[in-house]
Every structure is written in C-alpha cells, then in structure tokens.
Coordinates of C-alpha atoms in Angstrom, one line a residue:
X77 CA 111.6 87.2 -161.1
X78 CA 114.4 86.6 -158.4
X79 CA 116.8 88.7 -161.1
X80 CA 114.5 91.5 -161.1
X81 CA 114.6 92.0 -158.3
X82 CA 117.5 92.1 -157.2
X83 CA 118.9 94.2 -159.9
X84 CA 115.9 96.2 -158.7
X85 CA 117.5 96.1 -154.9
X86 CA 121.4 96.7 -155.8
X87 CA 120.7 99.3 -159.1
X88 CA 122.3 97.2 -161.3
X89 CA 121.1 96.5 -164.2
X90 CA 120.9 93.1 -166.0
X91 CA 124.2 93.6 -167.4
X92 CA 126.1 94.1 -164.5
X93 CA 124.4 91.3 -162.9
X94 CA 125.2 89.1 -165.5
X95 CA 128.8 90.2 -165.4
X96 CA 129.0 89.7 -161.4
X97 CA 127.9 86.2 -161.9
X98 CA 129.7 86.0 -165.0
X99 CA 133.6 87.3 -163.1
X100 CA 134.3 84.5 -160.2
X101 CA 135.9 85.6 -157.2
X102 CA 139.4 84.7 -155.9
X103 CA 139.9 81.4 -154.7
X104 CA 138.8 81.0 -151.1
X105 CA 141.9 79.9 -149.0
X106 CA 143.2 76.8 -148.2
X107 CA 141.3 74.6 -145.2
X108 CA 144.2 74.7 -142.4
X109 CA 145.4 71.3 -141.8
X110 CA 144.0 69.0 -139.2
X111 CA 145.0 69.6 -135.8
X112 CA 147.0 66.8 -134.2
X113 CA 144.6 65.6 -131.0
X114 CA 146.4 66.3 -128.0
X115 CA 146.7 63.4 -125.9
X116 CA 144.8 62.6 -122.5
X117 CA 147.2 63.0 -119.9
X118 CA 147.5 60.2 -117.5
X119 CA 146.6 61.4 -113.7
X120 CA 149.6 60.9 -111.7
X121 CA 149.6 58.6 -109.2
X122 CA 150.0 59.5 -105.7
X123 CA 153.2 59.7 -103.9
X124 CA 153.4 56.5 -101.8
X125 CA 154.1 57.3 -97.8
X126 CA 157.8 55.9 -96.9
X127 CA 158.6 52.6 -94.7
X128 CA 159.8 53.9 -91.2
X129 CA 163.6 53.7 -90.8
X130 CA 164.8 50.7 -90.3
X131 CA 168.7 50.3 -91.0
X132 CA 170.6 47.2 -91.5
X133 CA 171.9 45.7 -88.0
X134 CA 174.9 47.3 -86.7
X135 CA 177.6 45.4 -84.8
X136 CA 180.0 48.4 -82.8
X137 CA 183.0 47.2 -80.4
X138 CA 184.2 49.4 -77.5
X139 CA 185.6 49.4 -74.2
X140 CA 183.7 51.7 -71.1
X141 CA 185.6 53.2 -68.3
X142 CA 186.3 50.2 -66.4
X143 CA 188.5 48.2 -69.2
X144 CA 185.5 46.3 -69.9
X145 CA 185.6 45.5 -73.6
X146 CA 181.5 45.4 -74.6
X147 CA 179.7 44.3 -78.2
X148 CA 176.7 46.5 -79.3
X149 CA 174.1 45.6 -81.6
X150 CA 171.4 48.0 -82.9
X151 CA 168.8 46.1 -83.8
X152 CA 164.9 48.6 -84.9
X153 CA 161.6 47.1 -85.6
X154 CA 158.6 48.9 -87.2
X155 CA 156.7 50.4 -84.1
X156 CA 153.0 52.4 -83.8
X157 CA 153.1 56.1 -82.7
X158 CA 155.8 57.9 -80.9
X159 CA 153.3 58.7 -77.9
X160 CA 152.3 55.2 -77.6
X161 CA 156.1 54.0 -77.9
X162 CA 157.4 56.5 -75.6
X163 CA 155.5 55.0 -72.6
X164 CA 156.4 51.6 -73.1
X165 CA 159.6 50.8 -71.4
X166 CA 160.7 47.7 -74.1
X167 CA 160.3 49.9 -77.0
X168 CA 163.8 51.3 -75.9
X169 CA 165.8 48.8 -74.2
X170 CA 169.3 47.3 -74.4
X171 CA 170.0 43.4 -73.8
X172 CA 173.4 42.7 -71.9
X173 CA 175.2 39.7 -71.5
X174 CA 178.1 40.0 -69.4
X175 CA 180.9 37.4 -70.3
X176 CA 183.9 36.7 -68.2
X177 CA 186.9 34.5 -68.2
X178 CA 187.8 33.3 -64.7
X179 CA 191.4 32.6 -64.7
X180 CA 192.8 29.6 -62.9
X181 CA 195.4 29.5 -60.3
X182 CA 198.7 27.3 -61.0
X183 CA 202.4 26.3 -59.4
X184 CA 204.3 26.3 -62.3
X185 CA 207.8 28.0 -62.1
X186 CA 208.3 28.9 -66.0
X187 CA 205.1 30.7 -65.6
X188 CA 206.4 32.6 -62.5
X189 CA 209.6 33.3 -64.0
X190 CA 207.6 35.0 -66.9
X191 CA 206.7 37.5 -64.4
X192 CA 210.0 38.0 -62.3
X193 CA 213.0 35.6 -63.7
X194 CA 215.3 36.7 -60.9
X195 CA 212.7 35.1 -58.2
X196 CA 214.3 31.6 -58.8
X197 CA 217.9 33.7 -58.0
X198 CA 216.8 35.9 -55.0
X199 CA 215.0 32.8 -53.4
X200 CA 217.2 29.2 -54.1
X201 CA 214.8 27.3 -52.7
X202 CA 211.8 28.1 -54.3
X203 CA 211.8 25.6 -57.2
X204 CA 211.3 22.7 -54.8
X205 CA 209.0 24.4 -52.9
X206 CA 207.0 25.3 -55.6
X207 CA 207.2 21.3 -56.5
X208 CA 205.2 20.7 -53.3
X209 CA 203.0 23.3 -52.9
X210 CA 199.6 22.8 -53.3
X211 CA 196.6 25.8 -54.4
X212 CA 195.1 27.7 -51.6
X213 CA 191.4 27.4 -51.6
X214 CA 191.8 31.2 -51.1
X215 CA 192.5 31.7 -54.7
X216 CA 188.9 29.8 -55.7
X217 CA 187.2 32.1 -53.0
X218 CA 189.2 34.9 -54.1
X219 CA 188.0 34.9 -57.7
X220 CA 184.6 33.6 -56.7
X221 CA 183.5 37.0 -54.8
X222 CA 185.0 38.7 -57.8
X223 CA 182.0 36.9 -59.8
X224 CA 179.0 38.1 -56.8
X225 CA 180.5 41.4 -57.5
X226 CA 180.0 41.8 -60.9
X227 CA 176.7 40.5 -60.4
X228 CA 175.6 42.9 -57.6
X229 CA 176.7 45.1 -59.8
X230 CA 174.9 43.8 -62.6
X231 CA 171.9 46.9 -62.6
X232 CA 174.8 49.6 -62.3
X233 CA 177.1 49.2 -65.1
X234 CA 179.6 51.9 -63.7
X235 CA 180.1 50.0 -60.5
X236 CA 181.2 47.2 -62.2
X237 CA 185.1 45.8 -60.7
X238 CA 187.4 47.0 -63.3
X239 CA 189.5 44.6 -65.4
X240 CA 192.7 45.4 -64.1
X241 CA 190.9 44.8 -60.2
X242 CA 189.0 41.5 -62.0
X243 CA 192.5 39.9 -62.9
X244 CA 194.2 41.1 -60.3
X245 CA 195.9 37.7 -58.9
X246 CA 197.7 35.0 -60.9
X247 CA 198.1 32.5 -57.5
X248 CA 198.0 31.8 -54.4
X249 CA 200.7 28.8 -52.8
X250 CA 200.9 27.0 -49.6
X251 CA 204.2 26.6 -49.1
X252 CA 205.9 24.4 -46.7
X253 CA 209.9 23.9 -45.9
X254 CA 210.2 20.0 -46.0
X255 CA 212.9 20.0 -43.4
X256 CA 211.8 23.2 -41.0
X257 CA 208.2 22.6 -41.8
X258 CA 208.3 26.5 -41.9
X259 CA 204.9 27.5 -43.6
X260 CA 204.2 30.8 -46.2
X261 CA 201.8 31.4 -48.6
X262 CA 202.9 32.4 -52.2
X263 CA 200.9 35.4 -53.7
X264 CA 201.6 36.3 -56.8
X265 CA 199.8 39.7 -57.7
X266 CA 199.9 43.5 -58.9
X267 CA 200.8 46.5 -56.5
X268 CA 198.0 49.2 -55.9
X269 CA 199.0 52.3 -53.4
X270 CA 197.6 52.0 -49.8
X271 CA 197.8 55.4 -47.8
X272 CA 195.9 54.8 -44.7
X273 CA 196.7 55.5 -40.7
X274 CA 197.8 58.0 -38.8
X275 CA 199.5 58.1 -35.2
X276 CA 200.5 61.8 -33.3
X277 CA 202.6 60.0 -31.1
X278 CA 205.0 59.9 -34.0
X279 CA 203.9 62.0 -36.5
X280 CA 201.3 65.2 -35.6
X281 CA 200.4 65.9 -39.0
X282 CA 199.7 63.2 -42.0
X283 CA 198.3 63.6 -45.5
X284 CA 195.0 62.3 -45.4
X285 CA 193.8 64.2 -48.8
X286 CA 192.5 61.1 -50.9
X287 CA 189.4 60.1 -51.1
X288 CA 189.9 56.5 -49.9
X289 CA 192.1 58.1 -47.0
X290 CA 191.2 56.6 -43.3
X291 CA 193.0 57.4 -40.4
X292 CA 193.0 53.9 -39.2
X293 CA 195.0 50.8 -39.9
X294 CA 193.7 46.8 -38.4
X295 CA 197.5 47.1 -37.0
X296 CA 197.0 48.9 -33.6
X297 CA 198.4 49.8 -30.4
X298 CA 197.9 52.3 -27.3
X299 CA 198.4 56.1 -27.4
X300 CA 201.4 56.6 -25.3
X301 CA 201.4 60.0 -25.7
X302 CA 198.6 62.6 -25.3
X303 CA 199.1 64.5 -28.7
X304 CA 196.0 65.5 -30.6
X305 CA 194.9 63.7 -33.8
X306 CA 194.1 66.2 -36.7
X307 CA 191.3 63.9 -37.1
X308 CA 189.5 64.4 -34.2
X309 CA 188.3 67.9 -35.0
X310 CA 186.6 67.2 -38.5
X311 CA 184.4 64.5 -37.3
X312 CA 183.3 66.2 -33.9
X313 CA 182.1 69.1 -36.3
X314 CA 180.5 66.4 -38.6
X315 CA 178.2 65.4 -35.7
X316 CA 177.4 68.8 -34.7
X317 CA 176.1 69.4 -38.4
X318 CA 174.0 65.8 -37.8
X319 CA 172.7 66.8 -34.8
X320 CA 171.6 69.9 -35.6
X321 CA 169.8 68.5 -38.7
X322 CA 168.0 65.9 -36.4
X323 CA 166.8 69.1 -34.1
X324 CA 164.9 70.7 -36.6
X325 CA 162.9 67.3 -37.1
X326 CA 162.6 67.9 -41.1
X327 CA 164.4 64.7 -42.2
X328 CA 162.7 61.6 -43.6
X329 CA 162.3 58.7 -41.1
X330 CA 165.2 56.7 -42.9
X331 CA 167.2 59.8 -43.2
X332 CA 166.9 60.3 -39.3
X333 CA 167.8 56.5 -39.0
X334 CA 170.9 57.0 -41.5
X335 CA 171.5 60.5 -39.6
X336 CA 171.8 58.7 -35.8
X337 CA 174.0 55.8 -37.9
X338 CA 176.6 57.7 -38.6
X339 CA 176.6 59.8 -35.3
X340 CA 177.3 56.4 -33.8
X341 CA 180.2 55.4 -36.2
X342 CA 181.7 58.9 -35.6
X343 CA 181.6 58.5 -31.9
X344 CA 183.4 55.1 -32.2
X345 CA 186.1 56.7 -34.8
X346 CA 186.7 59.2 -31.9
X347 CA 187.5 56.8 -29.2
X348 CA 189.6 54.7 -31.6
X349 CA 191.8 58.0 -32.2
X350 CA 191.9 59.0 -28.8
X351 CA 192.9 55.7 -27.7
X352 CA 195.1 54.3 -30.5
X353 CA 198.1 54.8 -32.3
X354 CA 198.2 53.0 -36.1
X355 CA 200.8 52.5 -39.0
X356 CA 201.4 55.1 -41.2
X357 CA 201.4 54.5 -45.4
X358 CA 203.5 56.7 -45.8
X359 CA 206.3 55.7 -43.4
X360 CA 205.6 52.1 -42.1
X361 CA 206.5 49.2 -45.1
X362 CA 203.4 47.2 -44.5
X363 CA 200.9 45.2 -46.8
X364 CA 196.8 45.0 -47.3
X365 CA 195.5 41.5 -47.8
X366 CA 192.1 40.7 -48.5
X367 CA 189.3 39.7 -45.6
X368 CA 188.5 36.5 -47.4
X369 CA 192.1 34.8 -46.6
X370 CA 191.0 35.8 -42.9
X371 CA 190.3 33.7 -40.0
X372 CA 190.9 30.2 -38.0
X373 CA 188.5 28.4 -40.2
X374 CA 190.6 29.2 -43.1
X375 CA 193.2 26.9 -42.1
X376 CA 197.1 26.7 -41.1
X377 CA 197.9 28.8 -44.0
X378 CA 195.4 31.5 -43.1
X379 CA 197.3 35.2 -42.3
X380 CA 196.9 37.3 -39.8
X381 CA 197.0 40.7 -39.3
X382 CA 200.7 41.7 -37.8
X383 CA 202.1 38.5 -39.2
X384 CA 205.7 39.0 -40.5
X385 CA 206.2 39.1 -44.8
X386 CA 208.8 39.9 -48.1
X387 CA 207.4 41.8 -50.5
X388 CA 209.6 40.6 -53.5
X389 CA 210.0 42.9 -56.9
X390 CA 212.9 42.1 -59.5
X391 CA 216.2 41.4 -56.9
X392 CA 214.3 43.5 -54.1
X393 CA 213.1 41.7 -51.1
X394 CA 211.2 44.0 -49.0
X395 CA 211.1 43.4 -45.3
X396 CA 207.2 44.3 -43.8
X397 CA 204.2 43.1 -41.6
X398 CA 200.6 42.6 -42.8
X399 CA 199.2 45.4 -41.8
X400 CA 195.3 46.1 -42.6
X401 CA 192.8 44.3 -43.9
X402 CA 191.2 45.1 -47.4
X403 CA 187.6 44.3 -49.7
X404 CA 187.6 40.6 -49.6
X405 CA 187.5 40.6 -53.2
X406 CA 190.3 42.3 -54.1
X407 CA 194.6 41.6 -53.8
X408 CA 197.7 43.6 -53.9
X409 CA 198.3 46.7 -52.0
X410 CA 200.9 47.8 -50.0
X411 CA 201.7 50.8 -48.2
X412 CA 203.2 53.7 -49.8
X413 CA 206.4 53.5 -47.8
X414 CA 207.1 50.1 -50.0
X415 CA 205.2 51.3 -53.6
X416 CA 207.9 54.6 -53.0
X417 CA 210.9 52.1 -52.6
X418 CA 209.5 50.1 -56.4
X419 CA 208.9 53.2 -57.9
X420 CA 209.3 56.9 -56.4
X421 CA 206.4 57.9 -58.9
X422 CA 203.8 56.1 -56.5
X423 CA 201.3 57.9 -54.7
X424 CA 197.2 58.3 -54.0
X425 CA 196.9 58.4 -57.7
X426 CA 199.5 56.6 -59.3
X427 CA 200.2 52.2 -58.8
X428 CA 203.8 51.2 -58.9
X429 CA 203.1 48.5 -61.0
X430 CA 200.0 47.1 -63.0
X431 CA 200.9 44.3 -64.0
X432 CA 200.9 40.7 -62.1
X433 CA 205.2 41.2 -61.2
X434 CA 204.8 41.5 -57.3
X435 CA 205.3 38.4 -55.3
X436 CA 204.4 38.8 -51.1
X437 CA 204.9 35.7 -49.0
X438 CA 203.5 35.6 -45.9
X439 CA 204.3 33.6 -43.1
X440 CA 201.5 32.7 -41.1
X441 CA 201.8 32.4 -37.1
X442 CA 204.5 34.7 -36.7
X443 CA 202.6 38.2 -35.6
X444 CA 203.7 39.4 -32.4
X445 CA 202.2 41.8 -30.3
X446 CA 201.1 45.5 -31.7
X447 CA 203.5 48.1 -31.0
X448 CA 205.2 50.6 -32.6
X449 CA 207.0 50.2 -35.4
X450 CA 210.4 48.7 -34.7
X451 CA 211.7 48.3 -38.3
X452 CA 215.2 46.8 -37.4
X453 CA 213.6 44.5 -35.4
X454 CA 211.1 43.5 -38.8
X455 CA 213.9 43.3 -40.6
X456 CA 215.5 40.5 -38.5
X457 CA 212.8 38.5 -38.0
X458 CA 212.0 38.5 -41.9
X459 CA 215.8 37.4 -42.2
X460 CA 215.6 34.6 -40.1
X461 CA 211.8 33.4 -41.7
X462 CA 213.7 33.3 -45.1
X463 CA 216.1 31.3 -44.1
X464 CA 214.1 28.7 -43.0
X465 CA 212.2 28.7 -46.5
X466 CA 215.6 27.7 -48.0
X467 CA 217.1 31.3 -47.4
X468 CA 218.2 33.9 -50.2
X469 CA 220.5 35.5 -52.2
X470 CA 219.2 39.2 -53.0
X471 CA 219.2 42.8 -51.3
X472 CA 217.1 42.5 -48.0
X473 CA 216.1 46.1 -47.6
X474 CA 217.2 47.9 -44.1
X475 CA 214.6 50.1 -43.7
X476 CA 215.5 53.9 -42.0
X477 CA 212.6 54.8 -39.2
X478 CA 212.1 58.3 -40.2
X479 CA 209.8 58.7 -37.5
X480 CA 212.4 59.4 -34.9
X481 CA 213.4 62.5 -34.0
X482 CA 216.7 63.2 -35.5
X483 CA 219.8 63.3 -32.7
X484 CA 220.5 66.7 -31.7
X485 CA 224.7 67.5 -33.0
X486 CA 226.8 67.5 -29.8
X487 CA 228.4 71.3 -29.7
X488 CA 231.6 72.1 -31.1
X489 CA 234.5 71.8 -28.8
X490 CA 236.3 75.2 -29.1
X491 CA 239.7 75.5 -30.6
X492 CA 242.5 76.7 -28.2
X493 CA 242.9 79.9 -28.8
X494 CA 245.5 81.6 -30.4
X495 CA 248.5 83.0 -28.5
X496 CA 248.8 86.7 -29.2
X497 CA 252.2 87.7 -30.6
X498 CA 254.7 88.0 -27.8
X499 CA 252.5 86.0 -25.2
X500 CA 254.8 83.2 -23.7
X501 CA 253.4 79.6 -24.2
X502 CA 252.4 77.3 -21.5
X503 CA 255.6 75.7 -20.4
X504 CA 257.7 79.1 -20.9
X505 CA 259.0 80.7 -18.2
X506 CA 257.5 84.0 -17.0
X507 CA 259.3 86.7 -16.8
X508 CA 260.4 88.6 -13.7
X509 CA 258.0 91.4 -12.9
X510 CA 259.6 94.6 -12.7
X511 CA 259.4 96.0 -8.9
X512 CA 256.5 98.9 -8.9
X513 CA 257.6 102.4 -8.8
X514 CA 255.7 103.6 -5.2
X515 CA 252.5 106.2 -6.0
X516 CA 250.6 108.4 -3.7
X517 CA 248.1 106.8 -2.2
X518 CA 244.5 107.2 -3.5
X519 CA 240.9 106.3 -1.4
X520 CA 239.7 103.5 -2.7
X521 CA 235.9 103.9 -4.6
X522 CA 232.7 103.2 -3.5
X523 CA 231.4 100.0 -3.8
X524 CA 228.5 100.2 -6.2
X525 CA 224.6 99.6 -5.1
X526 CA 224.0 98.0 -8.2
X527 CA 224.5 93.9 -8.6
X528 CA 226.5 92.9 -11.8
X529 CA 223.5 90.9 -13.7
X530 CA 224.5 87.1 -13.9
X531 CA 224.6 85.8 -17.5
X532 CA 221.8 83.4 -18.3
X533 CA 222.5 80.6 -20.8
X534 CA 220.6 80.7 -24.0
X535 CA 217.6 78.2 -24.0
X536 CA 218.2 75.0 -26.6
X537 CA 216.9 75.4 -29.2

C-alpha cells in the first residue's frame, strides 16, 4: 500500500522503486572528531594596591656653613592622608643633637712649641715661667660662654659660633717673674683682622667699608683738633630718616620704641665723635681682647684696656697696647696694622692666620693715660716689660707713625754760579778802567708815574 503509492507520487514504477532501494547511496561522511573542551579560564585576581614608600634608613655625613660637621638620618613611617599629615607639624620634623668637645687649657711647653718652636728662643725665660704658671680661670669662662652660645643659638642653626671661632684658644697663663714679680698673662690663640676707629685729628678720611666697621675704639682720648669726622654726616641723615618715619605715626608700637632706640644711640655716637679721637686698625698696632677677662673682680691678672702687650708670631715680637674690647666669647684679633706686618694679604676679609700660632702677653697694670699714639714710646715700654719677664732674644718691631705729616725738604742751596768766560774771579785784581771819552751832554728823562711792581714770593706749597 505504502509502495503504491508512492510510486503513484514520484511516477515510478515498481521497478524503478525496487532499483532505488535496491542501489545504496555513497557513504555518508565521516563524524568530525570530538572537539577538545576548552578550558574555564581562571578570573584574574585583582592587582593588590602598593605599601607606601618606605626606604631603608639612610645615614648621610656633611658639614654646613659654619665647619660644623652634622650626621643625618632619614628615618619614614607609614602615615594617613597627605591633607591630614600636612597639618601636623611632627609628621615632618628633624631631631638634632648637637655634640661638642670642649677642649682643655694646659702649660705644657712641648705643646707650645708645636705651635711656634722659636717661642722658647725669642723668649729665654719662658720655660720656667711656664713651670710656675698656673690656668687662668679666664680660659674655663672663656669656653663656657662659647657653650651658652651655641645654645642660644640652638633654634637658629645658621647663627651657630663657627668651628674655627669655637676652638679659637688653646690657653690662657698667669705668669709671674719669680725675682721681679713682674705679672703677664699667656694667650695662646689664632689672629682674626680688627679694622675699627677713626680719629680726623690724624687722619680725615678712613676705610670704614666692612660690615663690622665702627668708628670707635674702647682706647680714647680728646679731639684736639676741630676736623670733621666723615662719620658724622651718615648718622645725622639716619635720624632724619627715623624721625620722619615716627612723624607720619604709621609704625607699630614696638617699631616706634625700636625707632626712638636707635635715635638715642645715634645721638650718643655723635657726641662720642665730636668729642673723641680713637685708634686707627689700620695704622695703630693694637689688640682686641674679650669682655669676659674684664674687670677688678677678675683678679691681678685681669687686663685692661690701654695696658701695654707683644704680640709674638715665629721670631717677631710685636710691640702694641690693648686696645678695644671684643664679644666676651670670642679671642684673637688684632688690628690690621699688626695682621699687615704677619702677612700683607690681611684685610676685612682675609685672617693672617687660622690656626692657634699667635701668642699675646699681656701685662696687666701697666696702661697709662689715653693719648695719642706715641709708638716709640710703646715700643720702649714693651722693651723694658720683657725684660723683666726674663727678657728676649728676637726682632722687637720699631714701629714707623705714618700718621705724621711727612717733613717738608729744606730748599736747595743754589750752586755758585758760573763765571762767564773772561770774567775775573774773586780775588783777581780789576782792571784799570779806561778814562771816558767826554760826550755832549743830554737832559736827563722823565721820571716815570708808574711804580716798578715789587715781586711777591710764591706761596708754599
């Protein structure tokens, strides 16, 4: 029935439907092979957020402006958020520890000679008064406001004492001649450049262009002269310019105090340079000692200012006067008349010498009164001091006053002159005059109206 039909449907008839299901078909093709599964990826895992920056600690060594060698540690800690860290202050900080050897003071003459061998030569008898010496308390003091400095100084790193100002003493001696009971004190220290004072009497104009300059020296004596100081000028204007500032009432209550301060201290400046005459750094051989070796209290051995001294360097002695009084904490300085005379490189700028090679000695009680400078004078007084120490043996320096005016030449005396040729020398007889031939007689002239002008001598010069 099924057949029937569908040879019935297709038009075939049974014997082609028998041969289609009789023929089979090509082969039907292979299955394809089984596909290899991919595998399930894994889901990344997320990209962790970095530790803040913490490097190792870091140890640094340097040295700031003022010789001041200084250790550095960086040490960072995990903190919250920049805004919060910002405004505290300890979240950037530095910890300082300031550490300072204070040297101490001795008498010991290898050590000295390590610093000037030819002392023992210049000065005989300083080994046996070196034997019996004994350490000022000056030096203890000395080194102990060198300490208050540094820590006044302590918040403000740049106005810390430099090193070569820290060490700038090796020690101070009492000294005392066994036989002439003579007295000195032994300083043994660096040389720094001191420029200050100023006197017209002597010298009108003086270079007062570094910035430490002042026209005044604790050496003083009375104007004998009426010659302007340039330094007057400067500050009068200086008060005009404070005054005028106070008039227009603007300033702050402590800057009208500090204002009418230093109106006051100009004023008194004025009068001191109206009234007094001081050495000169640059042509008076004096030296600066410190404020803390000062005063009656201090002792027998205590300075004062106009007492005589030696500035010794190498075989140089160096005849001078203590002449001003310096910061109580610091040594060493003399004027630049004697730093010119050590080395001629000295000036505002430069030191003479750095290191500890300078020795001054000081004799106490022998200031005389203020006057000017009579350097010959110094030079004998210093003379006769050393040789009641135990005397010497090197080049006491004669110092030249350049301050005087320089002696005016006496004139030439004129040379004889010259004979002309034929002209009979002194001595030679004259020769008889011939008798004159007679001439006609002639009126004689008019004397003239005008006066022959007298000749005036040319003014000196």
């Amino acid at each position: 029935m099924r057949v029937s039909r569908i040879a019935q449907f297709t038009g075939l008839g049974l014997a082609g439907i028998v041969l289609l299901t009789a023929c089979p078909g090509p082969p039907p093709p292979p299955p394809p092979p089984p596909a290899t599964p991919t595998p399930t990826p894994r889901p990344t895992p997320p990209t962790p957020t970095p530790p803040p920056y913490v490097p190792s600690k870091k140890l640094d060594v340097g040295k700031i402006f003022n010789g001041m060698q200084y250790k550095v540690t960086l040490e960072t800690e995990h903190g919250t958020t920049a805004t919060h860290d910002r405004n505290e202050l300890g979240s950037y900080a530095a910890e300082l520890t300031v550490k300072v050897k204070v040297p101490k003071p001795h008498h010991d003459l290898d050590e000295i000679k390590k610093l000037n061998a030819a002392l023992p030569e210049v000065l005989p008898g300083l080994p046996d008064l070196l034997d019996s010496s004994k350490v000022s308390p000056g030096f203890d003091n000395l080194y102990r406001l060198k300490v208050a400095a540094l820590q006044s100084s302590l918040m403000r790193l740049d106005n810390l004492l430099t090193r070569h100002n820290f060490f700038d003493c090796e020690t101070i001696l009492e000294l005392q001649h066994a036989q002439t009971k003579r007295r000195a004190l032994f300083i043994q220290a660096d040389m720094d450049v001191d420029t200050d004072g100023s006197d017209p009497d002597r010298v009108p104009e003086v270079d007062g262009a570094s910035p430490t300059f002042q026209p005044f020296t604790s050496y003083r004596w009375g104007r004998k002269t009426t010659n302007a100081s340039s330094f007057v000028a400067p500050r009068e204007t200086k008060i005009k310019s404070y005054e005028s500032e106070l008039a227009n009432g603007s300033p702050s209550a402590q800057r009208r105090e500090n204002l009418k301060q230093a109106i006051g201290e100009l004023r008194t400046e004025i009068s001191d340079l109206k009234k007094y005459s001081f050495l000169i750094g640059a042509e008076d051989p004096f030296i600066v000692l410190p404020g803390s070796l000062f005063g009656k209290s201090k002792g027998a051995f205590a300075p004062s200012v106009g007492d005589y001294c030696i500035v010794a360097y190498q075989k140089n002695l160096y005849p001078a006067v203590v002449g001003d009084v310096g910061p109580s904490n610091l040594i060493g300085e003399a004027s630049l008349r004697i730093c010119k005379e050590v080395s001629a490189r000295s000036n505002s700028e430069n030191r003479p010498i750095s290191d500890l090679k300078v020795t001054y000695i000081v004799f106490p009680g022998t200031a005389e009164k203020y006057d000017t400078p009579d350097l010959a004078h110094w030079r004998d007084r210093c003379d006769k001091l050393l040789g009641e120490m135990g005397g010497f043996s090197g080049n006491l320096f004669t110092w030249e006053d350049r301050t005087k005016p320089k002696a005016t030449p006496a004139p030439a005396t004129p040379a004889p002159a010259t004979p002309a040729p034929g002209t009979p020398s002194a001595g030679s007889p004259k020769p008889a005059t011939p008798a004159a031939s007679p001439q006609p007689s002639s009126p004689a002239p008019a004397a003239s109206s005008t006066p022959t002008p007298a000749t005036t001598p040319k003014p000196a010069s």
